[in-house]
mmCIF file of C-alpha atoms in Angstrom:
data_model
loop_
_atom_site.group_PDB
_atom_site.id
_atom_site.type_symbol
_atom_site.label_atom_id
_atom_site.label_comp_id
_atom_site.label_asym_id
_atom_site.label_seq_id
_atom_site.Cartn_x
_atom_site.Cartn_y
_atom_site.Cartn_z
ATOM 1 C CA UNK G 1 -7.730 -12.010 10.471
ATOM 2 C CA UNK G 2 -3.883 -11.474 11.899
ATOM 3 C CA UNK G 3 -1.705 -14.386 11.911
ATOM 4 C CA UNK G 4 -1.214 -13.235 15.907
ATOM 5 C CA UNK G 5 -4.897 -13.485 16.515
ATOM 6 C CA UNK G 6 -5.131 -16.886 14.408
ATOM 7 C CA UNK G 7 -2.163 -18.291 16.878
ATOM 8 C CA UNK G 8 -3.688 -17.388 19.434
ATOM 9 C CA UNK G 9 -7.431 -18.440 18.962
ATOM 10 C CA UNK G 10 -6.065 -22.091 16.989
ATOM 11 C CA UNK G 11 -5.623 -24.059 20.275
ATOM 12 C CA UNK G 12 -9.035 -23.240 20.832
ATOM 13 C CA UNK G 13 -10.165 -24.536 17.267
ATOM 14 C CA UNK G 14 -8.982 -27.822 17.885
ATOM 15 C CA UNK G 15 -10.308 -28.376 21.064
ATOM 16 C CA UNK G 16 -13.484 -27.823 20.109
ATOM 17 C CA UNK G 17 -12.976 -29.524 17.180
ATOM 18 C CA UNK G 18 -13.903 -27.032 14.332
ATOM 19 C CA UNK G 19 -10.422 -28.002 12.643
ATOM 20 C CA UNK G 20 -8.390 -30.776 12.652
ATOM 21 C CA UNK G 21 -5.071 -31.243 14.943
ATOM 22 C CA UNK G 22 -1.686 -30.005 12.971
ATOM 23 C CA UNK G 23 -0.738 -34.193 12.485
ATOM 24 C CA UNK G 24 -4.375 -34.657 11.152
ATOM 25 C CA UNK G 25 -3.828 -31.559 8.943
ATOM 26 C CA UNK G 26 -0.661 -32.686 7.821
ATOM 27 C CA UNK G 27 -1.632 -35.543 6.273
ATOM 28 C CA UNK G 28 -4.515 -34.101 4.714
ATOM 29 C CA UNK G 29 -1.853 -31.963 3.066
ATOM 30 C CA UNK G 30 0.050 -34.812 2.524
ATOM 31 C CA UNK G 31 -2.142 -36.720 0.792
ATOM 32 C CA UNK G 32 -3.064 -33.941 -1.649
ATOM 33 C CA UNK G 33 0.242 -33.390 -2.899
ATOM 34 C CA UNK G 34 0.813 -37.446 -3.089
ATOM 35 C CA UNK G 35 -1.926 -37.036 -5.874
ATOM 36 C CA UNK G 36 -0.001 -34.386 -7.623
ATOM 37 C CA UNK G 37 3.522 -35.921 -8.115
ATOM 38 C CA UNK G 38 4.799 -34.423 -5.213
ATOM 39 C CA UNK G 39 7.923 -35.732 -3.273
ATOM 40 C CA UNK G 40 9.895 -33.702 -1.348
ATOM 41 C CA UNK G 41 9.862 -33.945 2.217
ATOM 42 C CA UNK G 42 9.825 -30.913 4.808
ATOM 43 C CA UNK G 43 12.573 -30.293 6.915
ATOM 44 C CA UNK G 44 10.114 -29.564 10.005
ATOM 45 C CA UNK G 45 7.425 -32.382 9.358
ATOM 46 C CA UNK G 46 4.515 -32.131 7.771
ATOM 47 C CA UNK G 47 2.532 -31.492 10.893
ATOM 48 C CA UNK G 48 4.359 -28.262 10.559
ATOM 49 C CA UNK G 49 3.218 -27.768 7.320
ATOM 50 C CA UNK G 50 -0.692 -28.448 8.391
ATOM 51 C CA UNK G 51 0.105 -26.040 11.029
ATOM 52 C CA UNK G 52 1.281 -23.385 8.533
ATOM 53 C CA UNK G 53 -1.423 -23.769 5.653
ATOM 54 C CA UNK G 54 -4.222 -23.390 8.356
ATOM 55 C CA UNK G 55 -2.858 -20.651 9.419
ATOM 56 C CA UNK G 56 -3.178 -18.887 6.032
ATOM 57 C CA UNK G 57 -6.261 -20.101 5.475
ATOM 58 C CA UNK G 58 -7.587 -18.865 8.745
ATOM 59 C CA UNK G 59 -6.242 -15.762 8.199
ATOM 60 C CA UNK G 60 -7.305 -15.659 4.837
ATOM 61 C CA UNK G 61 -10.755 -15.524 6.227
ATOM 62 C CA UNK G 62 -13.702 -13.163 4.224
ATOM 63 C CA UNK G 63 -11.304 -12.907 1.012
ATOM 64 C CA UNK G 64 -12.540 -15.788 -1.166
ATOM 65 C CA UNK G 65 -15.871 -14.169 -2.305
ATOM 66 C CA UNK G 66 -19.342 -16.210 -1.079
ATOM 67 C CA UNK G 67 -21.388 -18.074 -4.196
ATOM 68 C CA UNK G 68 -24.204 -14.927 -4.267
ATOM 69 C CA UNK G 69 -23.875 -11.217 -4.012
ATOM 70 C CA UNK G 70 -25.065 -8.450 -2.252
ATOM 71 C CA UNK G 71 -27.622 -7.252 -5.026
ATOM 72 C CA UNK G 72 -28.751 -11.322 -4.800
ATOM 73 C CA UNK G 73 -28.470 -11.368 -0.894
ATOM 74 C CA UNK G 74 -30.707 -8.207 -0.918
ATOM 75 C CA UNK G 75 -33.361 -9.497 -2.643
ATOM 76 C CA UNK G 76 -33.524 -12.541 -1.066
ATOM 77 C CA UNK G 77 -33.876 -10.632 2.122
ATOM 78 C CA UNK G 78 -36.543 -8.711 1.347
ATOM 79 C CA UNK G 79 -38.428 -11.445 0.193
ATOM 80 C CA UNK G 80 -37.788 -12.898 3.524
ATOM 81 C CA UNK G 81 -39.205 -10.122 4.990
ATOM 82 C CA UNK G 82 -42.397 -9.821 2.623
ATOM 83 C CA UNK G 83 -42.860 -13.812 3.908
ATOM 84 C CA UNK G 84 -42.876 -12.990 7.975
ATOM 85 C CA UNK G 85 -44.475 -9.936 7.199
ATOM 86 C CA UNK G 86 -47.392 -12.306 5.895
ATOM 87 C CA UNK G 87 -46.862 -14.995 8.434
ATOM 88 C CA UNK G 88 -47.525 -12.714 11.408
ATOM 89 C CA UNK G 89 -50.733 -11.604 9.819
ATOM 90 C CA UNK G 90 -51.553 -14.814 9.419
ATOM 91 C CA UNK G 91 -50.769 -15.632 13.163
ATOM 92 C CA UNK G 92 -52.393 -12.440 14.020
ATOM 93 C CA UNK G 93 -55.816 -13.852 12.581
ATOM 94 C CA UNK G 94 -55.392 -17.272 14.180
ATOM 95 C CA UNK G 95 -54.849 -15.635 17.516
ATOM 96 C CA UNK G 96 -58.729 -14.225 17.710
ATOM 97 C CA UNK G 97 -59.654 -17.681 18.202
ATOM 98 C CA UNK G 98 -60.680 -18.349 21.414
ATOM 99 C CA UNK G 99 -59.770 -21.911 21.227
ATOM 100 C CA UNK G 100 -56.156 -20.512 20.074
ATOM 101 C CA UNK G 101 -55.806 -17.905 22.427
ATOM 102 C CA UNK G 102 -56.966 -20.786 25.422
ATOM 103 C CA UNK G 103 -54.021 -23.202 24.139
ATOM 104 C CA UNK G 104 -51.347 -20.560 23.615
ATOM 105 C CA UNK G 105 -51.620 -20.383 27.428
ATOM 106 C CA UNK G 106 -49.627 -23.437 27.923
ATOM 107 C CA UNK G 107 -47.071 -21.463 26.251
ATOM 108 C CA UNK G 108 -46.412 -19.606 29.064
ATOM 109 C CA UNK G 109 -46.273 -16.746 26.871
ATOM 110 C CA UNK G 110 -48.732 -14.595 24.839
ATOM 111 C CA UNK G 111 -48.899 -14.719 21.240
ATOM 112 C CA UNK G 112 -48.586 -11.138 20.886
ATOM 113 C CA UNK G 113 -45.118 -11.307 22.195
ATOM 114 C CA UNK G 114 -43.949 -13.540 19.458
ATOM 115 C CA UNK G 115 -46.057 -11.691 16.360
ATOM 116 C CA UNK G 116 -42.961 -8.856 17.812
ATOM 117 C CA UNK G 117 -40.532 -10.986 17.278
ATOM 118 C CA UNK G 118 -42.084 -11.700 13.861
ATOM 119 C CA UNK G 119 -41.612 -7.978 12.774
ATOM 120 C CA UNK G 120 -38.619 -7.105 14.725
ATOM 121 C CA UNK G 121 -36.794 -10.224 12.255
ATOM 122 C CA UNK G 122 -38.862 -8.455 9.343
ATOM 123 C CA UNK G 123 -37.329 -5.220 10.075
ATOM 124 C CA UNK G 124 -33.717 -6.230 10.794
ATOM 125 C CA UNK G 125 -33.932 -7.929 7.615
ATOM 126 C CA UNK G 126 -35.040 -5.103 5.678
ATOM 127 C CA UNK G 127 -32.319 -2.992 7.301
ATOM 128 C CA UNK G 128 -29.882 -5.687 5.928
ATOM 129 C CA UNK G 129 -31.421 -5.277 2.155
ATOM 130 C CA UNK G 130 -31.219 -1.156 2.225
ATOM 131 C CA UNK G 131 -27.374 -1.771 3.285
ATOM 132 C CA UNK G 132 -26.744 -4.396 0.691
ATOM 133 C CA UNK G 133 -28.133 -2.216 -1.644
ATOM 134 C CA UNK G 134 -26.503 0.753 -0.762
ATOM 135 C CA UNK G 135 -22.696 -0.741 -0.669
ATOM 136 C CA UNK G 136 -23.127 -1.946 -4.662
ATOM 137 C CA UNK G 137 -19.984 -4.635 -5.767
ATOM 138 C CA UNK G 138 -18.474 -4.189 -9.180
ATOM 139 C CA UNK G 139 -19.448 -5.298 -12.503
ATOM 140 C CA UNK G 140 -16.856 -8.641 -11.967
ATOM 141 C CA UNK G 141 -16.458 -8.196 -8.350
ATOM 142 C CA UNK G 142 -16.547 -12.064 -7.793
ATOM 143 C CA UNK G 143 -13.601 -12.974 -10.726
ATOM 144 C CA UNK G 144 -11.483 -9.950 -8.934
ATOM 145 C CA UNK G 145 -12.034 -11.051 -5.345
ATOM 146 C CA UNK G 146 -11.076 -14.705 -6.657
ATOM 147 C CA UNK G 147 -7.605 -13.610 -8.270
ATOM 148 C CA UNK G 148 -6.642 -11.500 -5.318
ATOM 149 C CA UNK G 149 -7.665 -14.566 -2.932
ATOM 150 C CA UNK G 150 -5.468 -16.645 -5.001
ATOM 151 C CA UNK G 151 -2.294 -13.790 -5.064
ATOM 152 C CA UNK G 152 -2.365 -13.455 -1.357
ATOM 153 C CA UNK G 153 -2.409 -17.324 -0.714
ATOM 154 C CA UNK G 154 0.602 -17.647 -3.291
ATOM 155 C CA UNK G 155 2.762 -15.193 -1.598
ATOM 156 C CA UNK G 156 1.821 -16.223 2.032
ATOM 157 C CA UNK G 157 2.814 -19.691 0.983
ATOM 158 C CA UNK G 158 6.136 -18.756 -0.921
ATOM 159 C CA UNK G 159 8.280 -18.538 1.726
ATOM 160 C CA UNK G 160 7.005 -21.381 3.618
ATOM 161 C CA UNK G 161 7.791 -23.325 0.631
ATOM 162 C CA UNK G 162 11.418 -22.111 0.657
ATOM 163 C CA UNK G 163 12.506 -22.800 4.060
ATOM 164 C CA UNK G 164 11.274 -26.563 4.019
ATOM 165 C CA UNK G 165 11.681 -27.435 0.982
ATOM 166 C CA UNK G 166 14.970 -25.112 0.261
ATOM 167 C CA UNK G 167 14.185 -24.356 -3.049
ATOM 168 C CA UNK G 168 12.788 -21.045 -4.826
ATOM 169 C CA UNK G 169 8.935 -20.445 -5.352
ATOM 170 C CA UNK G 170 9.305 -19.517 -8.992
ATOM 171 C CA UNK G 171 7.257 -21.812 -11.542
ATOM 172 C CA UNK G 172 8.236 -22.892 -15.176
ATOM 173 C CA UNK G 173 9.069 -20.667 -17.499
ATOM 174 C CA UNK G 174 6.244 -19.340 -19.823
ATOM 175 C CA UNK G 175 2.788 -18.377 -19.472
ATOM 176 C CA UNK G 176 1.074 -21.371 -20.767
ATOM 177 C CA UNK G 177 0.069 -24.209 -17.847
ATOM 178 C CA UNK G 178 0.923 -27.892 -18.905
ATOM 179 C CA UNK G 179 -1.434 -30.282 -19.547
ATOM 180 C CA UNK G 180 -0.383 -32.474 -16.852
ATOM 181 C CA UNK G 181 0.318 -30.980 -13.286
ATOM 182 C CA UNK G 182 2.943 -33.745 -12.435
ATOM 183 C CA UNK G 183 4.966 -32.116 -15.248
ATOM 184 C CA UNK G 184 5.484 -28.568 -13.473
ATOM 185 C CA UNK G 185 7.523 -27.045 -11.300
ATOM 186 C CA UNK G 186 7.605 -28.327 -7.330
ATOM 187 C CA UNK G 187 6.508 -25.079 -6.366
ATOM 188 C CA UNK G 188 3.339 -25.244 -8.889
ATOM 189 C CA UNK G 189 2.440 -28.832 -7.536
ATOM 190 C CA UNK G 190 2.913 -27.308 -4.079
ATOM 191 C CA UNK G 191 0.613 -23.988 -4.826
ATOM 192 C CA UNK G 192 -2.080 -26.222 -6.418
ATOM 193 C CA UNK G 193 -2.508 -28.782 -3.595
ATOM 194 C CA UNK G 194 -2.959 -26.049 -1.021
ATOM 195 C CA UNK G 195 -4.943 -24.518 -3.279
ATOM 196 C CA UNK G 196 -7.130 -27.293 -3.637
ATOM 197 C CA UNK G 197 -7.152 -27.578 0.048
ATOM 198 C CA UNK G 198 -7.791 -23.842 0.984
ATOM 199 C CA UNK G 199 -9.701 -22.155 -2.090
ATOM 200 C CA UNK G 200 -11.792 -25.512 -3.426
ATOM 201 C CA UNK G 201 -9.490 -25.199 -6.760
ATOM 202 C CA UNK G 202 -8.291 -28.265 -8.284
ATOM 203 C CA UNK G 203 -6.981 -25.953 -11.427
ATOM 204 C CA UNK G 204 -6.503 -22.538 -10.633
ATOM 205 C CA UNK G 205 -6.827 -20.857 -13.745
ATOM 206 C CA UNK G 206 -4.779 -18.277 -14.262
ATOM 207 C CA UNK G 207 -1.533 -20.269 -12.231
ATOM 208 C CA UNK G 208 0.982 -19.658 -13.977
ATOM 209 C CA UNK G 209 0.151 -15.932 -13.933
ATOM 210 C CA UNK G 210 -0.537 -15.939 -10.515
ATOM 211 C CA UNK G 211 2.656 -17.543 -9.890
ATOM 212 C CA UNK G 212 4.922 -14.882 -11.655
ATOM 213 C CA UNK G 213 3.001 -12.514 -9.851
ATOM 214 C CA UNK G 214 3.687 -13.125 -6.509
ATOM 215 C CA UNK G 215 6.950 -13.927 -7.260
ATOM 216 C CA UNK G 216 7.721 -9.952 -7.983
ATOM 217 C CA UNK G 217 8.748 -7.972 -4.485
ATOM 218 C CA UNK G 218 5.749 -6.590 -2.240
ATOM 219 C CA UNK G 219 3.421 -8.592 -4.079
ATOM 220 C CA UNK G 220 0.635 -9.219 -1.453
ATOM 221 C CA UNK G 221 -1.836 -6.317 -0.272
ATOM 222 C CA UNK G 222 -1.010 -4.785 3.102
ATOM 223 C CA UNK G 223 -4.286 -5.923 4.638
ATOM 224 C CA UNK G 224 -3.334 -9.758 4.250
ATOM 225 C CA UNK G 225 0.284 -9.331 5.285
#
């Protein structure tokens, strides 16, 4: 999602309360980095910051792969659609009752209408499956989709660090993370907080790589610019 669109719709997220206010976020932030050994203090507020990081995150949006796949999403639709298939039989059967057929008329509706429905979800989920199929991920889709996730949310956060905290987003030197987080660089503390926050990672990984990464010119793919 843009960052224009995100502006635009935020207002709208918070009044219906599907994320928090930019004071609420701030804090949340806050708090995270507290637990990390970090101090600095930035130069707009840290409501500003909240603001910022759910920004990104909106905008990040779709690029942190889901848990299960589309082979494992397929299947599990077509199963789906094996179970109504057998359901609306079922309901088929029970509808030759008189007795059934009698009741379903305080329905106000007949129960033909609904064994439709019944296939019509069957189908669409069947259509889902051939799709799924069809558009095949790699081999280690989920482990690439995870490292780009974590690139793009580095170098969207770089230069926010910078300006309100006035000092570069490089880490440490060398390719080996500490032991203990409180040890590295601000920057690190600051990636890993947000990180926490926006990707679920307490311990990214591959950090330090990451980190050197985005710090090169140009770093982050058009599409999440």
């Amino acid at each position: 999602m843009a960052r224009k669109q995100v502006e635009k719709d935020y207002p709208d997220f918070v009044s219906s309360g599907w994320v928090g206010s930019a004071e609420d976020e701030g804090k949340e932030v806050l708090h995270t980095l507290a637990e990390l050994g970090f101090t600095l203090e930035p130069r707009s507020g840290w409501a500003e910051i909240g603001y910022e990081v759910r920004l990104i995150e909106l905008s990040m949006t779709g690029l942190w792969p889901e848990a299960k796949g589309h082979a494992q999403l397929a299947r599990e639709s077509r199963k789906l659609a094996r179970t109504i298939r057998k359901s609306t039989k079922s309901v088929a059967e029970l509808s030759r009752w008189q007795a059934v057929s009698v009741a379903s008329m305080f329905t106000r509706s007949p129960i033909t209408d609904h064994i439709s429905e019944f296939l019509n979800t069957a189908r669409w989920l069947e259509t889902v499956a051939d799709f799924l199929e069809i558009d095949k991920q790699p081999t280690k889709w989920a482990s690439s989709r995870r490292r780009e996730a974590r690139l793009v949310l580095a170098c969207k956060l770089a230069p926010l660090f910078e300006s309100e905290f006035g000092k570069p987003a490089r880490p440490r030197g060398g390719s080996e993370m500490l032991p203990d987080i409180r040890d590295e660089a601000d920057w690190t503390k600051f990636y890993q907080g947000v990180a926490k926050l926006v990707l679920g990672e307490a311990e990214t990984p591959d950090r330090q790589d990451i980190l050197w990464e985005a710090a090169k010119p140009s770093e982050i793919p058009p599409d999440f610019e």
